[in-house]
CSV table of C-alpha atoms in Angstrom, one decimal:
chain,number,residue,atom,x,y,z
A,134,UNK,CA,30.5,-65.5,-205.4
A,135,UNK,CA,30.3,-61.5,-205.8
A,136,UNK,CA,27.7,-61.4,-208.5
A,137,UNK,CA,25.7,-58.5,-208.1
A,138,UNK,CA,28.4,-56.5,-207.0
A,139,UNK,CA,29.8,-53.3,-208.7
A,140,UNK,CA,32.6,-51.4,-208.9
A,141,UNK,CA,34.5,-48.9,-210.4
A,142,UNK,CA,38.5,-49.4,-210.4
A,143,UNK,CA,40.9,-46.3,-210.6
A,144,UNK,CA,44.0,-48.5,-210.8
A,145,UNK,CA,47.1,-48.8,-212.6
A,146,UNK,CA,50.0,-50.7,-212.4
A,147,UNK,CA,50.1,-53.7,-211.0
A,148,UNK,CA,48.7,-54.6,-207.5
A,149,UNK,CA,45.6,-52.3,-207.8
A,150,UNK,CA,44.5,-53.6,-211.3
A,151,UNK,CA,45.2,-57.1,-210.6
A,152,UNK,CA,43.0,-56.9,-207.0
A,153,UNK,CA,40.1,-55.6,-209.7
A,154,UNK,CA,40.4,-58.8,-211.3
A,155,UNK,CA,40.4,-61.0,-209.1
A,156,UNK,CA,37.0,-59.5,-208.0
A,157,UNK,CA,36.1,-59.7,-211.5
A,158,UNK,CA,37.0,-63.4,-211.6
A,159,UNK,CA,34.8,-64.1,-208.4
A,160,UNK,CA,32.0,-62.5,-210.5
A,161,UNK,CA,31.6,-58.4,-209.8
A,162,UNK,CA,30.8,-56.1,-212.4
A,163,UNK,CA,33.9,-54.1,-212.2
A,164,UNK,CA,34.4,-51.3,-214.3
A,165,UNK,CA,37.9,-49.8,-214.9
A,166,UNK,CA,37.8,-46.1,-214.9
A,167,UNK,CA,40.7,-44.7,-216.8
A,168,UNK,CA,41.8,-41.1,-218.0
A,169,UNK,CA,41.5,-39.5,-221.6
A,170,UNK,CA,45.1,-40.5,-222.4
A,171,UNK,CA,44.2,-44.5,-221.3
A,172,UNK,CA,46.0,-46.5,-218.1
A,173,UNK,CA,49.6,-46.6,-217.9
A,174,UNK,CA,49.5,-50.2,-218.2
A,175,UNK,CA,48.6,-50.2,-221.9
A,176,UNK,CA,51.5,-48.6,-223.2
A,177,UNK,CA,54.3,-50.4,-221.2
A,178,UNK,CA,54.6,-54.2,-221.2
A,179,UNK,CA,57.8,-56.7,-220.1
A,180,UNK,CA,60.0,-57.6,-222.1
A,181,UNK,CA,58.0,-55.2,-225.1
A,182,UNK,CA,55.7,-58.0,-225.4
A,183,UNK,CA,52.2,-57.0,-227.2
A,184,UNK,CA,49.8,-59.2,-228.6
A,185,UNK,CA,47.5,-57.9,-231.7
A,186,UNK,CA,49.0,-54.5,-230.2
A,187,UNK,CA,48.0,-54.9,-226.8
A,188,UNK,CA,50.2,-54.8,-224.1
A,189,UNK,CA,50.2,-58.2,-222.3
A,190,UNK,CA,51.1,-56.4,-219.0
A,191,UNK,CA,47.4,-54.8,-219.9
A,192,UNK,CA,45.8,-58.1,-220.5
A,193,UNK,CA,47.4,-60.0,-217.7
A,194,UNK,CA,45.8,-57.8,-215.1
A,195,UNK,CA,42.4,-56.5,-216.6
A,196,UNK,CA,40.4,-59.5,-217.6
A,197,UNK,CA,36.7,-59.5,-217.2
A,198,UNK,CA,36.5,-56.1,-217.0
A,199,UNK,CA,34.9,-53.1,-218.8
A,200,UNK,CA,36.6,-49.7,-219.1
A,201,UNK,CA,35.4,-46.2,-219.1
A,202,UNK,CA,37.4,-42.8,-220.1
A,203,UNK,CA,36.7,-39.8,-218.4
A,204,UNK,CA,38.6,-36.6,-216.9
A,205,UNK,CA,38.2,-36.6,-213.4
A,206,UNK,CA,39.7,-33.1,-213.1
A,207,UNK,CA,36.1,-32.1,-214.8
A,208,UNK,CA,33.1,-30.9,-213.3
A,209,UNK,CA,31.4,-33.5,-215.9
A,210,UNK,CA,33.7,-36.4,-214.9
A,211,UNK,CA,33.3,-36.1,-211.3
A,212,UNK,CA,29.7,-36.0,-211.9
A,213,UNK,CA,29.4,-39.3,-214.0
A,214,UNK,CA,31.0,-41.0,-210.9
A,215,UNK,CA,29.0,-39.6,-208.4
A,216,UNK,CA,26.0,-40.5,-210.0
A,217,UNK,CA,27.4,-44.4,-210.5
A,218,UNK,CA,27.9,-44.3,-207.0
A,219,UNK,CA,24.6,-42.4,-205.9
A,220,UNK,CA,22.5,-44.0,-208.3
A,221,UNK,CA,23.6,-47.2,-210.7
A,222,UNK,CA,24.9,-49.2,-207.3
A,223,UNK,CA,28.7,-48.7,-207.9
A,224,UNK,CA,29.5,-48.9,-204.1
A,225,UNK,CA,32.4,-50.5,-204.0
A,226,UNK,CA,35.5,-48.1,-205.0
A,227,UNK,CA,39.2,-49.1,-205.7
A,228,UNK,CA,42.0,-47.1,-205.8
A,229,UNK,CA,45.9,-46.9,-206.2
A,230,UNK,CA,47.0,-43.3,-206.5
A,231,UNK,CA,49.3,-41.8,-204.0
A,232,UNK,CA,47.5,-40.9,-200.6
A,233,UNK,CA,45.9,-37.4,-201.0
A,234,UNK,CA,45.1,-37.4,-204.9
A,235,UNK,CA,41.5,-39.1,-204.7
A,236,UNK,CA,40.4,-36.2,-202.6
A,237,UNK,CA,41.7,-34.0,-204.0
A,238,UNK,CA,39.5,-34.8,-207.1
A,239,UNK,CA,36.7,-34.6,-204.8
A,240,UNK,CA,36.6,-38.4,-205.0
A,241,UNK,CA,37.8,-39.7,-201.6
A,242,UNK,CA,36.2,-42.0,-199.1
A,243,UNK,CA,34.5,-39.1,-196.7
A,244,UNK,CA,33.0,-37.8,-200.2
A,245,UNK,CA,31.4,-40.8,-201.4
A,246,UNK,CA,30.5,-41.9,-198.2
A,247,UNK,CA,27.9,-38.6,-198.2
A,248,UNK,CA,26.3,-39.9,-201.7
A,249,UNK,CA,25.9,-43.5,-200.2
A,250,UNK,CA,26.8,-44.4,-196.6
A,251,UNK,CA,27.3,-48.2,-197.2
A,252,UNK,CA,30.3,-47.2,-199.8
A,253,UNK,CA,33.3,-50.0,-199.4
A,254,UNK,CA,36.2,-47.8,-200.1
A,255,UNK,CA,39.6,-49.6,-200.3
A,256,UNK,CA,43.1,-47.8,-201.4
A,257,UNK,CA,46.3,-49.6,-202.2
A,258,UNK,CA,49.3,-47.7,-201.4
A,259,UNK,CA,52.9,-48.0,-200.6
A,260,UNK,CA,53.5,-47.3,-197.0
A,261,UNK,CA,49.8,-46.9,-195.9
A,262,UNK,CA,47.7,-43.3,-195.1
A,263,UNK,CA,50.2,-41.8,-192.9
A,264,UNK,CA,53.8,-42.1,-191.5
A,265,UNK,CA,57.1,-40.4,-193.0
A,266,UNK,CA,56.8,-42.2,-196.4
A,267,UNK,CA,53.6,-41.6,-197.1
A,268,UNK,CA,54.3,-39.3,-199.7
A,269,UNK,CA,57.0,-41.8,-201.4
A,270,UNK,CA,56.7,-43.5,-204.4
A,271,UNK,CA,56.0,-47.6,-203.5
A,272,UNK,CA,56.6,-50.1,-206.0
A,273,UNK,CA,57.6,-54.0,-205.8
A,274,UNK,CA,61.3,-53.4,-206.2
A,275,UNK,CA,61.5,-50.9,-204.0
A,276,UNK,CA,59.4,-52.2,-201.0
A,277,UNK,CA,61.4,-55.7,-201.7
A,278,UNK,CA,64.5,-53.7,-200.9
A,279,UNK,CA,63.4,-51.5,-197.6
A,280,UNK,CA,61.3,-54.2,-196.2
A,281,UNK,CA,64.0,-56.5,-195.9
A,282,UNK,CA,62.8,-59.1,-197.9
A,283,UNK,CA,65.6,-59.1,-200.7
A,284,UNK,CA,68.0,-59.3,-197.6
A,285,UNK,CA,66.8,-63.0,-197.1
A,286,UNK,CA,67.7,-64.8,-200.3
A,287,UNK,CA,70.9,-65.2,-201.9
A,288,UNK,CA,74.3,-66.5,-201.1
A,289,UNK,CA,76.5,-64.6,-198.9
A,290,UNK,CA,79.1,-62.8,-200.7
A,291,UNK,CA,76.4,-61.8,-203.1
A,292,UNK,CA,74.4,-58.4,-202.5
A,293,UNK,CA,70.6,-58.8,-201.0
A,294,UNK,CA,68.6,-60.1,-203.9
A,295,UNK,CA,65.1,-59.6,-204.8
A,296,UNK,CA,63.0,-62.2,-206.0
A,297,UNK,CA,62.8,-62.1,-209.7
A,298,UNK,CA,58.8,-61.5,-209.8
A,299,UNK,CA,56.7,-59.1,-208.2
A,300,UNK,CA,55.3,-61.2,-205.6
A,301,UNK,CA,54.7,-57.9,-203.4
A,302,UNK,CA,52.4,-56.3,-205.4
A,303,UNK,CA,50.6,-59.9,-206.4
A,304,UNK,CA,50.7,-60.5,-202.7
A,305,UNK,CA,49.0,-57.0,-201.9
A,306,UNK,CA,46.3,-57.3,-204.6
A,307,UNK,CA,45.0,-60.8,-203.0
A,308,UNK,CA,44.8,-59.0,-199.7
A,309,UNK,CA,43.1,-56.1,-200.7
A,310,UNK,CA,40.7,-58.2,-202.7
A,311,UNK,CA,40.4,-60.2,-199.5
A,312,UNK,CA,39.7,-57.1,-197.6
A,313,UNK,CA,36.9,-56.1,-199.7
A,314,UNK,CA,35.3,-59.2,-199.9
A,315,UNK,CA,34.9,-59.4,-195.9
A,316,UNK,CA,33.6,-55.9,-195.9
A,317,UNK,CA,31.0,-56.7,-199.0
A,318,UNK,CA,30.0,-59.8,-196.4
A,319,UNK,CA,30.2,-57.5,-193.5
A,320,UNK,CA,28.0,-55.2,-194.9
A,321,UNK,CA,25.3,-57.7,-196.3
A,322,UNK,CA,24.7,-58.4,-192.6
A,323,UNK,CA,25.2,-55.2,-190.8
A,324,UNK,CA,24.3,-52.7,-193.8
A,325,UNK,CA,27.4,-50.8,-193.1
A,326,UNK,CA,30.2,-49.5,-195.5
A,327,UNK,CA,34.0,-49.7,-194.7
A,328,UNK,CA,37.0,-47.8,-195.7
A,329,UNK,CA,39.7,-50.8,-196.2
A,330,UNK,CA,43.8,-49.9,-196.5
A,331,UNK,CA,45.9,-52.2,-198.3
A,332,UNK,CA,49.7,-51.2,-198.5
A,333,UNK,CA,52.9,-53.1,-200.4
A,334,UNK,CA,54.9,-52.4,-197.2
A,335,UNK,CA,52.4,-54.4,-195.0
A,336,UNK,CA,52.2,-57.0,-198.1
A,337,UNK,CA,55.9,-57.3,-197.8
A,338,UNK,CA,56.1,-57.6,-194.4
A,339,UNK,CA,52.9,-60.7,-194.2
A,340,UNK,CA,55.2,-62.3,-196.8
A,341,UNK,CA,57.9,-62.5,-194.0
A,342,UNK,CA,55.5,-64.0,-191.7
A,343,UNK,CA,58.2,-66.5,-190.8
A,344,UNK,CA,61.4,-64.7,-190.2
A,345,UNK,CA,60.2,-62.1,-188.6
A,346,UNK,CA,57.6,-64.1,-186.3
A,347,UNK,CA,61.0,-66.0,-185.4
A,348,UNK,CA,63.3,-62.9,-185.0
A,349,UNK,CA,60.4,-60.7,-182.6
A,350,UNK,CA,60.4,-64.0,-180.6
A,351,UNK,CA,64.1,-64.5,-179.8
A,352,UNK,CA,65.3,-66.7,-182.6
A,353,UNK,CA,68.3,-66.0,-184.7
A,354,UNK,CA,68.5,-65.6,-188.5
A,355,UNK,CA,71.8,-67.1,-190.1
A,356,UNK,CA,73.7,-65.5,-192.1
A,357,UNK,CA,72.9,-65.8,-195.6
A,358,UNK,CA,75.0,-69.3,-196.7
A,359,UNK,CA,77.4,-69.8,-199.5
A,360,UNK,CA,76.0,-73.3,-199.8
A,361,UNK,CA,72.9,-74.5,-200.7
A,362,UNK,CA,70.7,-73.1,-198.1
A,363,UNK,CA,67.8,-70.7,-199.9
A,364,UNK,CA,66.6,-69.3,-196.3
A,365,UNK,CA,68.0,-67.8,-193.6
A,366,UNK,CA,65.4,-70.0,-190.9
A,367,UNK,CA,65.1,-73.5,-192.2
A,368,UNK,CA,67.2,-76.7,-191.3
A,369,UNK,CA,69.5,-78.1,-193.6
A,370,UNK,CA,69.2,-79.1,-196.7
A,371,UNK,CA,66.7,-76.6,-197.8
A,372,UNK,CA,67.3,-75.3,-201.4
A,373,UNK,CA,68.9,-76.1,-204.7
A,374,UNK,CA,71.8,-77.8,-204.7
A,375,UNK,CA,74.5,-78.6,-207.6
A,376,UNK,CA,75.0,-82.2,-208.3
A,377,UNK,CA,77.8,-83.5,-210.8
A,378,UNK,CA,76.1,-82.2,-213.9
A,379,UNK,CA,72.7,-80.1,-212.8
A,380,UNK,CA,70.8,-79.5,-209.9
A,381,UNK,CA,68.1,-80.8,-207.2
A,382,UNK,CA,65.8,-79.1,-204.8
A,383,UNK,CA,66.2,-80.7,-201.6
A,384,UNK,CA,63.6,-79.5,-198.8
A,385,UNK,CA,63.3,-80.7,-195.0
A,386,UNK,CA,65.4,-84.1,-195.8
A,387,UNK,CA,65.4,-86.1,-192.6
A,388,UNK,CA,68.9,-87.1,-191.0
A,389,UNK,CA,68.4,-90.6,-191.8
A,390,UNK,CA,67.6,-90.5,-195.7
A,391,UNK,CA,70.5,-88.6,-195.5
A,392,UNK,CA,72.9,-90.8,-194.2
A,393,UNK,CA,71.6,-93.4,-196.3
A,394,UNK,CA,72.0,-92.0,-199.3
A,395,UNK,CA,75.5,-90.3,-198.7
A,396,UNK,CA,78.8,-91.5,-198.9
A,397,UNK,CA,78.9,-93.8,-195.3
A,398,UNK,CA,80.9,-91.8,-192.7
A,399,UNK,CA,80.0,-88.2,-194.4
A,400,UNK,CA,77.9,-87.4,-191.5
A,401,UNK,CA,80.2,-88.8,-188.8
A,402,UNK,CA,80.2,-86.0,-185.9
A,403,UNK,CA,76.6,-84.8,-186.7
A,404,UNK,CA,73.0,-85.7,-185.7
A,405,UNK,CA,69.7,-84.4,-186.8
A,406,UNK,CA,69.9,-82.0,-184.0
A,407,UNK,CA,72.8,-80.2,-186.3
A,408,UNK,CA,70.3,-79.8,-189.2
A,409,UNK,CA,69.4,-76.7,-187.2
A,410,UNK,CA,71.6,-75.9,-184.7
A,411,UNK,CA,74.5,-75.7,-186.9
A,412,UNK,CA,72.5,-75.7,-190.1
A,413,UNK,CA,75.4,-74.0,-192.3
A,414,UNK,CA,78.5,-76.8,-191.6
A,415,UNK,CA,75.9,-79.2,-191.9
A,416,UNK,CA,74.9,-78.0,-195.1
A,417,UNK,CA,78.2,-77.7,-196.6
A,418,UNK,CA,78.8,-81.7,-196.4
A,419,UNK,CA,75.2,-82.0,-198.0
A,420,UNK,CA,76.7,-79.3,-200.9
A,421,UNK,CA,80.3,-82.0,-201.2
A,422,UNK,CA,77.9,-85.2,-201.2
A,423,UNK,CA,76.1,-83.9,-204.1
A,424,UNK,CA,78.5,-83.0,-206.1
A,425,UNK,CA,79.5,-87.1,-206.7
A,426,UNK,CA,76.5,-88.0,-208.6
A,427,UNK,CA,74.3,-86.9,-211.2
A,428,UNK,CA,70.9,-85.3,-210.9
A,429,UNK,CA,69.5,-88.8,-212.6
A,430,UNK,CA,71.5,-90.5,-209.9
A,431,UNK,CA,70.3,-88.9,-206.8
């Protein structure tokens, strides 16, 4: 799909490299621009996992890309980038430095736009290009905490629980790649370049489209439950529940099916309406019933 699109990727960690990888997987010619010391992710990997001496963290988000090492603080390094943008058709720029760093290097949008008015320039940041946190470091776990995402999961007697994977980084990467792809499509029609911003905070808020959307329109988010409920917005049952020996996942099971499966009279006094309106009390009954049989029996 993106064959013929040439990308310079000034990225590190996960969000930026994953966005570049998505473009490369779609056929773009991506060159990863690293410092002379190499990108951070070459020297770090979760669980200290290295394959043939290479960081698996690096391998996860940098496939289908070529690399070049440049001293971007030097005149020679900057001029190399200028030539690639001006003369060699590398007119899609992807970067995830802190806001202002690329400008100080002479590689910001306004500077590169002078060389190629059709340049597409995407900045991946923690909090966007303005605002009170613009200079603060942005990182997946930090964003899960400050965006409220972590406050949606986990039992009520437990501190807020972030997810066990870097979903904000990964979702932010795809949003960035989507923005770039849309800009390329538009440029093919209009000839105009674009400035694109993709922030981790924006990614985290987009992931919360349901709870935030309900809350801002009069919906009430119930407290985090100590039962099996995994969200603060869905009807019971909706989560992972303990059985007599293991666990089982239930999602939006109808009142009629529960009534048929449970002990006769277990749901007496409840109706289908209570699955949402009285969801925590209803879920307590679900928990008690599921403990009566093994997972295989259920």
